[in-house]
Coordinates of C-alpha atoms in Angstrom, one line a residue:
X1 CA -171.3 59.9 56.1
X2 CA -171.2 63.3 57.7
X3 CA -168.8 62.6 60.3
X4 CA -166.5 60.7 57.7
X5 CA -166.1 63.6 55.1
X6 CA -165.5 65.9 58.1
X7 CA -162.8 63.8 59.8
X8 CA -161.0 63.2 56.2
X9 CA -161.1 66.9 55.6
X10 CA -159.5 67.8 58.9
X11 CA -156.6 64.9 58.6
X12 CA -156.7 66.3 55.0
X13 CA -156.4 70.0 56.4
X14 CA -153.6 68.7 59.0
X15 CA -151.3 66.9 56.1
X16 CA -151.4 70.2 54.1
X17 CA -150.6 72.3 57.1
X18 CA -147.6 70.3 57.9
X19 CA -146.2 70.5 54.6
X20 CA -146.4 73.8 54.1
X21 CA -144.9 74.4 57.4
X22 CA -141.9 72.0 56.6
X23 CA -141.3 74.2 53.8
X24 CA -141.2 77.6 55.7
X25 CA -137.9 78.6 57.1
X26 CA -136.9 75.1 57.9
X27 CA -133.7 73.2 56.9
X28 CA -132.9 72.9 53.7
X29 CA -130.6 70.3 53.2
X30 CA -127.9 70.1 56.1
X31 CA -127.7 73.9 56.6
X32 CA -130.1 74.6 59.2
X33 CA -130.2 78.2 60.8
X34 CA -127.8 80.0 60.1
X35 CA -125.3 82.8 62.3
X36 CA -123.3 85.8 60.6
X37 CA -119.9 85.0 61.3
X38 CA -117.7 82.3 61.3
X39 CA -118.5 78.9 60.8
X40 CA -118.0 76.4 63.4
X41 CA -116.1 73.1 62.5
X42 CA -119.0 71.2 63.9
X43 CA -121.5 71.0 61.1
X44 CA -124.5 70.7 63.8
X45 CA -123.4 73.7 65.8
X46 CA -124.3 77.1 64.2
X47 CA -122.2 79.5 66.7
X48 CA -120.4 79.0 69.9
X49 CA -120.3 81.9 72.8
X50 CA -117.9 80.9 75.8
X51 CA -117.8 83.2 79.3
X52 CA -114.1 82.1 80.1
X53 CA -113.7 80.9 84.2
X54 CA -112.8 83.2 86.4
X55 CA -114.3 83.4 89.7
X56 CA -116.7 80.7 88.4
X57 CA -116.1 77.8 86.0
X58 CA -116.6 78.5 82.2
X59 CA -120.2 78.6 80.9
X60 CA -120.3 77.7 77.3
X61 CA -123.4 78.8 75.3
X62 CA -124.0 76.7 72.0
X63 CA -126.6 77.6 69.3
X64 CA -127.3 74.7 67.1
X65 CA -128.5 74.4 63.6
X66 CA -131.7 73.0 64.3
X67 CA -133.3 75.8 66.5
X68 CA -131.8 74.5 69.7
X69 CA -129.8 75.7 72.1
X70 CA -127.8 74.3 75.4
X71 CA -125.9 75.8 78.3
X72 CA -122.6 73.5 79.6
X73 CA -120.5 74.5 82.9
X74 CA -123.4 76.6 84.0
X75 CA -126.9 78.3 83.8
X76 CA -127.8 74.9 83.3
X77 CA -131.2 76.0 84.5
X78 CA -131.9 78.3 81.1
X79 CA -131.8 74.5 79.5
X80 CA -133.5 73.5 77.3
X81 CA -133.5 76.8 75.3
X82 CA -134.5 77.8 71.5
X83 CA -133.0 80.5 69.0
X84 CA -134.0 82.0 66.2
X85 CA -132.1 84.9 64.4
X86 CA -133.8 87.1 61.8
X87 CA -131.0 88.4 59.3
X88 CA -133.0 91.7 58.4
X89 CA -133.1 92.9 61.8
X90 CA -129.9 91.3 63.0
X91 CA -131.9 90.3 66.0
X92 CA -130.9 86.8 67.6
X93 CA -133.6 85.9 70.0
X94 CA -132.3 83.3 73.0
X95 CA -136.2 81.4 73.8
X96 CA -134.2 80.1 77.7
X97 CA -136.4 77.5 79.7
X98 CA -138.9 79.8 82.2
X99 CA -137.2 81.0 85.1
X100 CA -139.1 83.5 87.3
X101 CA -136.4 86.2 87.1
X102 CA -135.3 86.2 83.9
X103 CA -136.8 89.8 83.8
X104 CA -135.5 90.8 86.9
X105 CA -131.8 89.9 86.5
X106 CA -132.0 91.7 83.0
X107 CA -133.8 94.4 84.0
X108 CA -131.1 97.1 83.1
X109 CA -130.6 96.7 79.6
X110 CA -127.8 99.3 79.6
X111 CA -125.5 96.5 81.6
X112 CA -126.4 93.7 79.3
X113 CA -124.0 94.3 76.1
X114 CA -125.7 94.2 72.9
X115 CA -129.5 93.1 75.0
X116 CA -132.1 95.0 72.7
X117 CA -134.9 93.6 75.1
X118 CA -136.9 91.0 76.8
X119 CA -139.7 89.4 76.7
X120 CA -140.5 88.2 80.0
X121 CA -143.5 86.6 78.9
X122 CA -141.9 84.4 76.3
X123 CA -138.6 84.2 78.4
X124 CA -137.0 85.6 75.3
X125 CA -133.7 88.0 75.1
X126 CA -133.4 89.4 72.0
X127 CA -130.0 90.7 71.3
X128 CA -128.3 93.1 68.6
X129 CA -125.7 90.8 66.4
X130 CA -124.2 91.4 63.2
X131 CA -121.2 89.1 61.7
X132 CA -118.5 91.3 63.6
X133 CA -120.4 91.1 67.3
X134 CA -117.7 89.7 69.6
X135 CA -119.9 89.2 72.7
X136 CA -123.4 89.1 74.8
X137 CA -123.9 89.7 78.0
X138 CA -126.1 86.9 79.9
X139 CA -127.1 86.8 83.7
X140 CA -124.4 89.5 84.5
X141 CA -121.5 87.7 82.4
X142 CA -120.1 88.4 79.0
X143 CA -120.2 85.4 76.6
X144 CA -117.5 86.2 73.7
X145 CA -118.6 84.7 70.5
X146 CA -116.6 81.9 68.4
X147 CA -114.0 81.3 72.2
X148 CA -113.7 77.3 71.9
X149 CA -115.6 75.6 74.3
X150 CA -114.2 72.8 76.2
X151 CA -116.0 69.5 76.2
X152 CA -119.7 69.2 77.3
X153 CA -119.7 67.7 80.2
X154 CA -122.2 64.6 80.9
X155 CA -123.8 64.9 77.2

């Protein structure tokens, strides 16, 4: 009898917790997470950043409104990733797939455009991004905002 009550109580608590989480900062309708600045043409995309080709092929970083992010054309080892944006602090956090060199490769924060800090334990880079921010630095490359990315390969 007590086991049934405990089991049912546990299931009810889990259901209530999930219902509460669904209402916290999740998607409202089709809007999803937003970024300041221009609104991309693709309704599923929150923002794009592009490192145009030079000595290396172009690299596209796409932030999706569901909180996921994807690299195309390079840096695929950072996939899958997640992102969040805090409008109160104007901070964009990119949580990347675990790589042992993330903290080391970004240690000189001043060399990476708009990079505020690194959380090596969480594999997260935190950038200062406002509506007029034109670029961020990642892995020694400059990614320009709102530049059109070529069609993703193998997607």
